[in-house]
Amino acid sequence: MSLIRTSLHNAIKNIARNKLISVLCLGIIAFTLLIYGIFNYISFNLNLATREFSKSIEAIFYFKDNVDINRIENLIRRVKNNLLVEQVTFNSKNQAETNFTRQFPELKYILTEFKQSPFPASIEITFKLEYSLDTKITSFLDEIERMNIIDSKQLNTEWAKKIMTIKKFISIVGLFLSSILLLVSIFIIYNVIKLNILYRKDEIHILKLVGATNWYIKFPFIIEGALLGFFGSIMASIILFGLLKLFPTYATFMFDLIKGMINVEIIPHFIFIRLIVLGTAIGLFSSLFSTQHFLKT
Amino acid sequence: MIEFYHVSKQYVKNQYALNDINLTIEKGEFIFLTGASGAGKSTLLKLAFKEELPSKGQILIDSFNINLIPEKKLFKLRRNIGIVFQDFKLLTRRTIYENIAIPLVIRGERKSVIDKRVHSALSLVGLTHRRNYIPEHVSGGEQQRVAIARAIVGNPKIIIADEPTGNLDTELSIEILKIFERINANGITIIIATHDKNLIKMFPKRVIRLEKGRLISDWSKEEIL
């Protein structure tokens, strides 16, 4: 307890003493984590959007005329038994006609020209949410399409796929940028701790001679790194929170499309927790590496 | 007891800082280690508290070979040895009280224990009135007394002093030596490296003389007298 208290006290004193270096270091950590946080936020929203689109993934298969009803029933049974499928609805030719007249009563007169319903019978398949973008769905749909009782099909998976591609691209760019910036942060903290070790070289020597343990000497530096990371992440969180609060005002006027995809009302708290944990961890490990390297006897 | 068995130290190939030193120092002895600059006095002291490692030979403290102490356990050896340097090695931004308290703080001693023992150490070196000063604001002699107080506050078995009077005038040097005598009276082994012949004459003790890394004479207190 005493070691933690003393180390914390020394670490805060060190940060306060080297004001310029500490402020620069905090600024760089905050900037790095802010970039990471922004990409995390975009990725989170694209995930939400993808999930929203995926909820309603449906495939409609239209049957050829005069298909034996037994073959259709066989297909429906097979589709129902598939694990990917949430629901199957069969629409007969007559039902399709009824639906049309219900939806477009003003066009009802057109149908009087036909002796029987001009609409093909169809089945509507809704997939389970957890499999919504599974490649198995594609192969399953292809399998049905190849059957000779099927005339045509309609799919609405395209949007979800496009969003997924964008999300993947943004994730890769985000990961790449964040990785570089995180490395920069690690490098900065590592060197700040190195400078402090060099600055306090005499003190460290004296402490060793009077019998201080290695941990007693290392601990304040490690705490200092962790504090820099922690305060840097707090700064990044405050800036990110501010940006997310301000963003809807601009988004409403400027980015209708983006606004459609991103739910600006939601500020996901897990991102802030992630930033703080990541910032502290970066500080902790950078200072640990630095002390390992520069506090050898 | 401190024992050196065939101890040699080389910093550069074919140049011995210490060459085949054999030496035994009994518990409670007061020893002057003397010799010209570069004779190997400081190297010998550094080997005793394992700041340097011998190139050859063994060093035993209370029959324990200190070469075998791993880096992580070195603090245990150092807590039994008080070290005093010519340049004092005090923390300039801390008060005299804080400087003396360091060996106790690093051991995690309670505040009440620290207060009591720092007060005793300050009394022994006659600096109770300077406890809240920073080292820069006291004289060289007083700074050296602070260093001695720091060395004794942890109740070490041995005190090693490397030229403790090197920066002080004769009067202050005598004062410092008297403090060491008082400490020695409590059974603590004292080893002082010095090239000050007058001091050695004034305080007759066992004298070990080094020359170019070799031990050339070892006179007991009686022989000196």
XYZ file of C-alpha atoms in Angstrom:
522
model
C 0.000 0.000 0.000
C 2.835 2.290 1.003
C 4.703 1.443 -2.219
C 1.661 2.294 -4.354
C 1.069 5.559 -2.478
C 4.730 6.598 -2.678
C 4.935 5.604 -6.365
C 1.747 7.481 -7.219
C 3.028 10.540 -5.394
C 6.403 10.383 -7.192
C 4.771 9.764 -10.571
C 2.453 12.779 -10.234
C 5.404 14.900 -9.126
C 7.386 13.778 -12.186
C 4.525 14.577 -14.552
C 4.107 18.015 -12.952
C 7.848 18.708 -13.015
C 8.263 17.943 -16.744
C 5.254 20.009 -17.787
C 6.163 20.552 -21.439
C 7.083 16.940 -22.157
C 4.041 15.696 -20.244
C 1.649 18.004 -22.123
C 3.135 16.989 -25.494
C 2.935 13.354 -24.556
C -0.679 13.678 -23.363
C -1.590 15.538 -26.563
C -0.167 12.797 -28.785
C -1.819 10.021 -26.792
C -5.128 11.891 -26.824
C -4.909 12.458 -30.599
C -4.058 8.802 -31.238
C -6.880 7.532 -29.112
C -9.284 10.058 -30.619
C -8.580 8.698 -34.127
C -9.033 5.180 -32.800
C -12.282 6.245 -31.085
C -13.674 7.886 -34.241
C -13.027 4.780 -36.329
C -14.549 2.673 -33.591
C -17.643 4.874 -33.643
C -17.994 4.689 -37.434
C -17.478 0.946 -37.377
C -20.081 0.608 -34.614
C -22.635 2.541 -36.651
C -21.953 0.617 -39.832
C -22.455 -2.557 -37.857
C -25.792 -1.214 -36.653
C -26.789 -0.287 -40.197
C -25.772 -3.698 -41.543
C -27.737 -5.414 -38.821
C -30.759 -3.235 -39.613
C -30.614 -4.177 -43.316
C -29.908 -7.787 -42.545
C -32.995 -8.081 -40.373
C -35.200 -7.996 -43.436
C -33.219 -10.209 -45.797
C -35.725 -11.942 -47.952
C -35.704 -13.972 -51.106
C -38.775 -14.386 -53.306
C -38.903 -17.247 -55.811
C -41.511 -17.147 -58.564
C -42.705 -20.468 -59.918
C -43.227 -21.317 -63.557
C -46.828 -21.769 -64.715
C -48.555 -25.125 -64.287
C -46.058 -26.520 -61.816
C -47.286 -29.575 -59.981
C -48.468 -28.481 -56.495
C -46.780 -31.536 -54.963
C -43.401 -30.342 -56.174
C -44.044 -26.903 -54.652
C -45.083 -28.483 -51.355
C -41.920 -30.599 -51.397
C -39.820 -27.492 -51.897
C -41.607 -25.603 -49.096
C -41.019 -28.552 -46.735
C -37.354 -28.644 -47.668
C -36.922 -24.905 -47.200
C -38.714 -24.990 -43.831
C -36.349 -27.688 -42.593
C -33.303 -25.615 -43.433
C -31.540 -24.191 -40.376
C -30.919 -20.824 -42.012
C -34.596 -20.132 -42.584
C -36.771 -18.168 -40.183
C -40.034 -18.236 -42.105
C -41.513 -19.395 -45.430
C -44.719 -18.019 -46.907
C -46.413 -19.444 -49.959
C -48.432 -17.152 -52.186
C -50.642 -18.901 -54.713
C -51.511 -17.261 -58.041
C -54.926 -16.256 -56.613
C -53.394 -14.854 -53.425
C -50.979 -12.811 -55.539
C -53.949 -11.392 -57.461
C -55.767 -10.571 -54.194
C -52.658 -8.876 -52.830
C -52.354 -6.818 -56.018
C -55.926 -5.637 -55.920
C -55.575 -4.786 -52.226
C -52.470 -2.758 -52.852
C -53.531 -1.138 -56.122
C -57.381 -1.029 -56.187
C -57.324 1.590 -58.937
C -55.678 -0.919 -61.288
C -58.141 -3.701 -60.556
C -59.807 -3.269 -63.950
C -56.690 -4.530 -65.732
C -57.172 -7.956 -64.220
C -60.647 -8.303 -65.712
C -58.945 -8.910 -69.068
C -57.463 -12.174 -67.750
C -59.347 -15.412 -67.363
C -57.112 -16.507 -64.542
C -54.590 -14.724 -62.345
C -51.642 -13.419 -64.402
C -49.395 -13.433 -61.344
C -47.079 -16.335 -60.725
C -47.231 -18.342 -57.510
C -44.258 -17.617 -55.239
C -42.597 -18.386 -51.954
C -41.100 -15.711 -49.661
C -38.180 -16.853 -47.528
C -37.002 -14.835 -44.512
C -33.653 -15.813 -43.039
C -32.619 -15.992 -39.403
C -30.789 -12.866 -38.188
C -27.640 -14.697 -37.107
C -27.158 -16.140 -40.594
C -28.207 -13.014 -42.448
C -24.915 -12.496 -44.251
C -23.741 -16.065 -44.208
C -22.314 -17.391 -47.474
C -24.379 -20.530 -46.919
C -27.452 -18.447 -47.800
C -26.036 -17.656 -51.219
C -25.365 -21.297 -52.016
C -28.752 -22.298 -50.645
C -30.473 -19.711 -52.867
C -28.471 -20.841 -55.887
C -29.547 -24.404 -55.231
C -33.237 -23.415 -55.250
C -32.800 -21.257 -58.335
C -31.341 -24.190 -60.268
C -34.564 -26.182 -59.800
C -36.613 -26.335 -63.017
C -39.842 -25.233 -61.300
C -38.383 -21.764 -60.574
C -38.944 -19.012 -63.062
C -37.152 -16.072 -61.356
C -36.049 -14.687 -58.000
C -35.785 -11.370 -56.107
C -33.165 -10.663 -53.412
C -32.516 -7.742 -51.079
C -29.098 -8.711 -49.723
C -27.230 -6.291 -51.964
C -27.371 -3.251 -49.660
C -26.202 -5.212 -46.666
C -23.308 -6.582 -48.700
C -22.297 -3.100 -49.818
C -22.357 -1.795 -46.256
C -20.320 -4.761 -45.140
C -17.715 -3.961 -47.790
C -17.574 -0.326 -46.674
C -17.310 -1.443 -43.065
C -14.469 -3.812 -43.901
C -12.658 -1.051 -45.763
C -13.131 1.439 -42.923
C -12.054 -1.177 -40.375
C -8.856 -1.868 -42.317
C -8.067 1.847 -42.731
C -8.912 2.441 -39.061
C -6.818 -0.479 -37.915
C -3.894 0.638 -40.055
C -4.027 4.273 -38.894
C -4.676 3.358 -35.288
C -1.820 0.847 -35.278
C 0.641 3.422 -36.574
C -0.554 6.037 -34.103
C -0.555 3.549 -31.243
C 3.039 2.667 -32.074
C 3.844 6.380 -32.023
C 2.219 6.657 -28.576
C 4.165 3.684 -27.286
C 7.365 5.199 -28.635
C 6.607 8.586 -27.042
C 5.786 7.185 -23.593
C 8.787 4.848 -23.796
C 11.043 7.840 -24.423
C 9.413 10.106 -21.842
C 10.079 7.431 -19.218
C 13.609 6.994 -20.572
C 14.231 10.746 -20.165
C 12.916 10.642 -16.619
C 15.104 7.671 -15.792
C 18.137 9.500 -17.139
C 17.119 12.683 -15.317
C 16.876 10.770 -12.036
C 19.931 8.579 -12.644
C 21.713 9.765 -9.482
C 18.665 9.292 -7.333
C 18.175 5.773 -8.698
C 21.822 4.991 -7.966
C 21.452 6.204 -4.374
C 18.243 4.221 -3.893
C 19.974 1.073 -5.135
C 22.900 1.605 -2.774
C 20.684 2.016 0.270
C 18.911 -1.241 -0.541
C 15.809 -0.362 -2.554
C 14.300 -3.308 -4.417
C 14.110 -3.165 -8.192
C 10.340 -2.864 -7.947
C 10.577 0.042 -5.555
C 12.644 1.897 -8.156
C 10.659 0.805 -11.212
C 7.153 1.231 -9.856
C 6.918 5.071 -9.927
C 8.012 5.056 -13.599
C 5.489 2.382 -14.509
C 2.745 4.288 -12.676
C 3.843 7.461 -14.467
C 3.431 5.755 -17.862
C 0.049 4.374 -16.857
C -1.077 7.817 -15.650
C 0.023 9.447 -18.921
C -1.953 6.819 -20.843
C -4.955 7.197 -18.534
C -5.080 11.001 -18.677
C -4.465 10.912 -22.438
C -7.433 8.581 -22.875
C -9.619 10.758 -20.646
C -8.735 13.742 -22.854
C -9.524 11.709 -25.987
C -12.850 10.585 -24.479
C -13.878 14.142 -23.615
C -13.022 15.391 -27.134
C -14.793 12.427 -28.756
C -17.865 12.953 -26.584
C -17.889 16.629 -27.564
C -17.574 15.766 -31.255
C -20.373 13.220 -31.069
C -22.605 15.730 -29.327
C -21.842 18.383 -31.966
C -21.935 16.046 -34.977
C -25.770 15.647 -35.228
C -26.210 19.406 -35.675
C -24.021 19.372 -38.805
C -25.136 15.971 -39.984
C -28.767 17.095 -40.116
C -27.918 19.795 -42.626
C -25.018 18.348 -44.515
C -24.960 14.597 -44.670
C -28.401 13.193 -45.218
C -27.067 9.936 -46.565
C -24.655 9.450 -43.697
C -27.342 10.446 -41.246
C -29.542 7.756 -42.733
C -26.930 5.168 -42.005
C -25.530 6.479 -38.731
C -27.677 6.793 -35.682
C -26.227 9.996 -34.326
C -28.415 9.866 -31.249
C -26.587 6.832 -29.887
C -23.278 7.490 -28.103
C -21.901 4.053 -27.368
C -20.309 4.098 -23.898
C -18.270 0.980 -24.536
C -16.045 3.036 -26.868
C -15.039 5.313 -23.980
C -14.345 2.349 -21.719
C -12.291 0.808 -24.526
C -10.332 4.072 -24.972
C -9.544 4.365 -21.267
C -8.508 0.718 -20.936
C -6.415 0.920 -24.107
C -4.774 4.232 -23.118
C -3.865 2.987 -19.651
C -2.600 -0.316 -21.050
C -0.422 1.473 -23.639
C 1.050 3.678 -20.904
C 1.604 0.755 -18.604
C 3.323 -1.483 -21.143
C 5.426 1.282 -22.711
C 6.766 2.309 -19.307
C 7.275 -1.335 -18.369
C 9.389 -1.875 -21.509
C 11.268 1.347 -20.864
C 12.107 0.453 -17.254
C 13.089 -3.072 -18.296
C 15.443 -1.577 -20.824
C 16.888 1.396 -18.961
C 16.874 0.239 -15.354
C 19.201 -2.676 -15.828
C 21.995 -2.707 -13.265
C 33.133 -11.015 9.046
C 34.254 -9.989 5.562
C 36.661 -12.239 3.644
C 38.399 -11.633 0.325
C 39.941 -14.747 -1.263
C 42.335 -14.199 -4.182
C 40.200 -11.329 -5.426
C 41.266 -9.621 -8.649
C 39.522 -6.978 -10.683
C 40.358 -5.980 -14.220
C 38.528 -3.182 -16.058
C 40.944 -3.370 -18.990
C 42.720 -6.481 -20.246
C 46.141 -6.997 -18.620
C 45.608 -4.068 -16.247
C 44.678 -4.964 -12.694
C 42.679 -2.539 -10.552
C 43.029 -5.183 -7.834
C 45.401 -8.104 -7.963
C 45.044 -11.247 -5.831
C 43.742 -9.635 -2.651
C 43.450 -11.850 0.427
C 41.914 -10.133 3.404
C 39.829 -10.874 6.482
C 37.944 -8.203 8.421
C 36.452 -9.275 11.723
C 33.081 -8.122 13.029
C 33.320 -4.789 14.867
C 36.739 -3.824 13.455
C 37.645 -0.274 12.438
C 39.860 -0.272 9.374
C 41.591 2.355 7.309
C 42.189 1.409 3.733
C 44.915 3.592 2.387
C 47.063 4.116 -0.668
C 47.641 6.628 -3.414
C 45.011 7.546 -5.993
C 44.441 4.608 -8.333
C 45.731 2.096 -5.759
C 42.411 0.251 -5.833
C 40.779 1.450 -2.590
C 37.451 2.412 -4.146
C 37.373 -0.732 -6.286
C 37.851 -2.892 -3.199
C 34.987 -1.108 -1.426
C 32.721 -1.378 -4.480
C 33.346 -5.120 -4.583
C 32.277 -5.384 -0.931
C 28.813 -3.992 -1.614
C 28.651 -5.635 -5.045
C 28.552 -2.516 -7.134
C 31.321 -4.199 -9.086
C 31.917 -7.890 -9.615
C 35.367 -9.417 -9.130
C 37.097 -10.761 -12.228
C 38.537 -13.550 -10.082
C 38.188 -14.748 -6.495
C 35.469 -14.899 -3.881
C 34.103 -12.359 -1.396
C 32.334 -13.704 1.671
C 30.265 -11.683 4.114
C 29.315 -13.662 7.219
C 30.466 -16.785 5.335
C 28.066 -16.096 2.450
C 29.578 -15.750 -1.000
C 28.185 -12.458 -2.294
C 29.022 -13.433 -5.888
C 26.125 -15.856 -5.627
C 23.558 -13.214 -4.688
C 21.236 -12.718 -7.673
C 20.480 -9.196 -8.833
C 16.941 -9.387 -7.436
C 18.181 -10.196 -3.924
C 20.999 -7.664 -3.874
C 18.931 -5.255 -1.785
C 19.216 -7.666 1.166
C 23.012 -7.311 1.147
C 22.837 -3.540 0.720
C 20.464 -3.140 3.667
C 23.193 -4.569 5.909
C 25.811 -2.144 4.642
C 25.788 1.608 5.155
C 27.704 3.487 2.469
C 29.231 6.966 2.741
C 30.795 8.759 -0.228
C 33.234 11.599 -0.611
C 30.626 13.571 -2.614
C 27.874 12.716 -0.058
C 25.367 11.563 -2.702
C 22.384 13.257 -1.078
C 19.078 13.928 -2.813
C 19.248 17.648 -3.396
C 15.485 18.267 -3.575
C 14.711 16.508 -0.323
C 15.171 17.735 3.230
C 17.842 16.358 5.527
C 15.152 14.452 7.407
C 13.880 12.909 4.145
C 17.402 12.001 3.026
C 18.128 10.192 6.256
C 14.734 8.468 6.207
C 15.244 6.912 2.730
C 16.621 3.533 3.908
C 13.635 3.182 6.241
C 11.041 4.414 3.725
C 12.151 1.865 1.116
C 11.695 -0.869 3.724
C 8.134 0.269 4.293
C 8.700 1.171 7.958
C 5.893 2.897 9.861
C 6.023 6.687 10.224
C 6.455 6.478 14.003
C 9.439 4.112 13.612
C 10.966 6.359 10.942
C 10.571 9.452 13.147
C 12.205 7.752 16.108
C 15.160 6.323 14.218
C 15.835 9.415 12.115
C 15.814 11.459 15.324
C 18.387 9.079 16.909
C 20.608 9.249 13.819
C 20.356 13.050 13.729
C 21.293 13.209 17.418
C 24.306 10.969 16.862
C 25.662 13.258 14.154
C 24.511 16.418 15.967
C 22.125 17.725 13.325
C 18.692 17.692 14.958
C 18.432 21.450 14.434
C 18.933 21.056 10.667
C 16.319 18.380 9.983
C 14.130 20.556 7.720
C 16.951 22.095 5.700
C 17.776 20.958 2.194
C 21.384 19.752 1.664
C 22.391 22.816 -0.370
C 21.704 25.052 2.624
C 24.124 23.355 5.016
C 27.945 23.142 5.033
C 30.020 20.335 3.477
C 30.806 18.903 6.905
C 27.118 18.858 7.772
C 26.267 17.223 4.460
C 28.772 14.491 5.221
C 27.182 14.028 8.647
C 23.799 13.657 6.919
C 25.324 10.955 4.699
C 26.650 9.177 7.808
C 23.255 9.446 9.516
C 21.637 7.933 6.396
C 24.191 5.123 6.477
C 23.508 4.204 10.105
C 19.750 4.751 10.307
C 18.974 1.284 8.959
C 21.100 -0.452 11.658
C 23.681 -1.896 9.241
C 26.345 -4.390 10.339
C 29.025 -2.701 8.246
C 29.725 0.890 7.247
C 31.840 1.508 4.189
C 33.098 5.045 3.633
C 34.983 6.057 0.503
C 37.136 9.141 1.247
C 34.489 10.565 3.607
C 36.777 13.455 4.589
C 38.148 14.097 1.105
C 36.211 17.349 0.710
C 36.565 18.554 4.286
C 39.170 20.518 6.226
C 41.145 18.912 9.061
C 38.889 20.116 11.836
C 35.752 18.774 10.165
C 37.562 15.556 9.218
C 38.397 14.909 12.867
C 34.782 15.575 13.802
C 33.618 13.040 11.195
C 36.144 10.429 12.375
C 34.913 10.884 15.941
C 31.384 10.131 14.768
C 32.647 6.955 13.089
C 34.354 5.974 16.343
C 31.082 6.426 18.218
C 29.312 4.227 15.672
C 32.074 1.631 15.896
C 31.648 1.530 19.677
C 28.208 -0.006 19.031
C 29.869 -3.014 17.354
C 29.442 -1.875 13.760
C 32.337 -2.722 11.428
C 33.797 0.405 9.848
C 35.935 0.444 6.693
C 37.199 3.833 5.621
C 39.190 4.468 2.478
C 41.430 7.497 2.896
C 44.768 8.841 1.754
C 44.951 11.301 4.666
C 48.030 10.150 6.640
C 47.424 12.669 9.440
C 44.026 11.239 10.176
C 45.450 7.730 10.288
C 48.051 8.930 12.791
C 45.434 10.702 14.891
C 43.130 7.697 15.029
C 45.248 4.591 15.451
C 43.370 1.680 13.846
C 44.173 -1.297 11.651
C 45.611 0.043 8.379
C 45.576 -1.820 5.098
C 47.747 -0.306 2.392
C 47.189 -0.877 -1.306
C 49.560 -0.041 -4.101
C 48.827 -0.540 -7.788
C 46.064 -2.979 -6.932
C 48.128 -5.103 -4.567
C 47.836 -5.357 -0.803
C 51.304 -4.380 0.362
C 50.830 -4.041 4.120
C 48.293 -4.859 6.802
C 49.162 -3.331 10.189
C 47.096 -3.933 13.250
C 46.174 -1.131 15.684
C 48.890 -2.348 18.074
C 51.542 -2.267 15.373
C 50.518 1.273 14.475
C 50.746 2.355 18.112
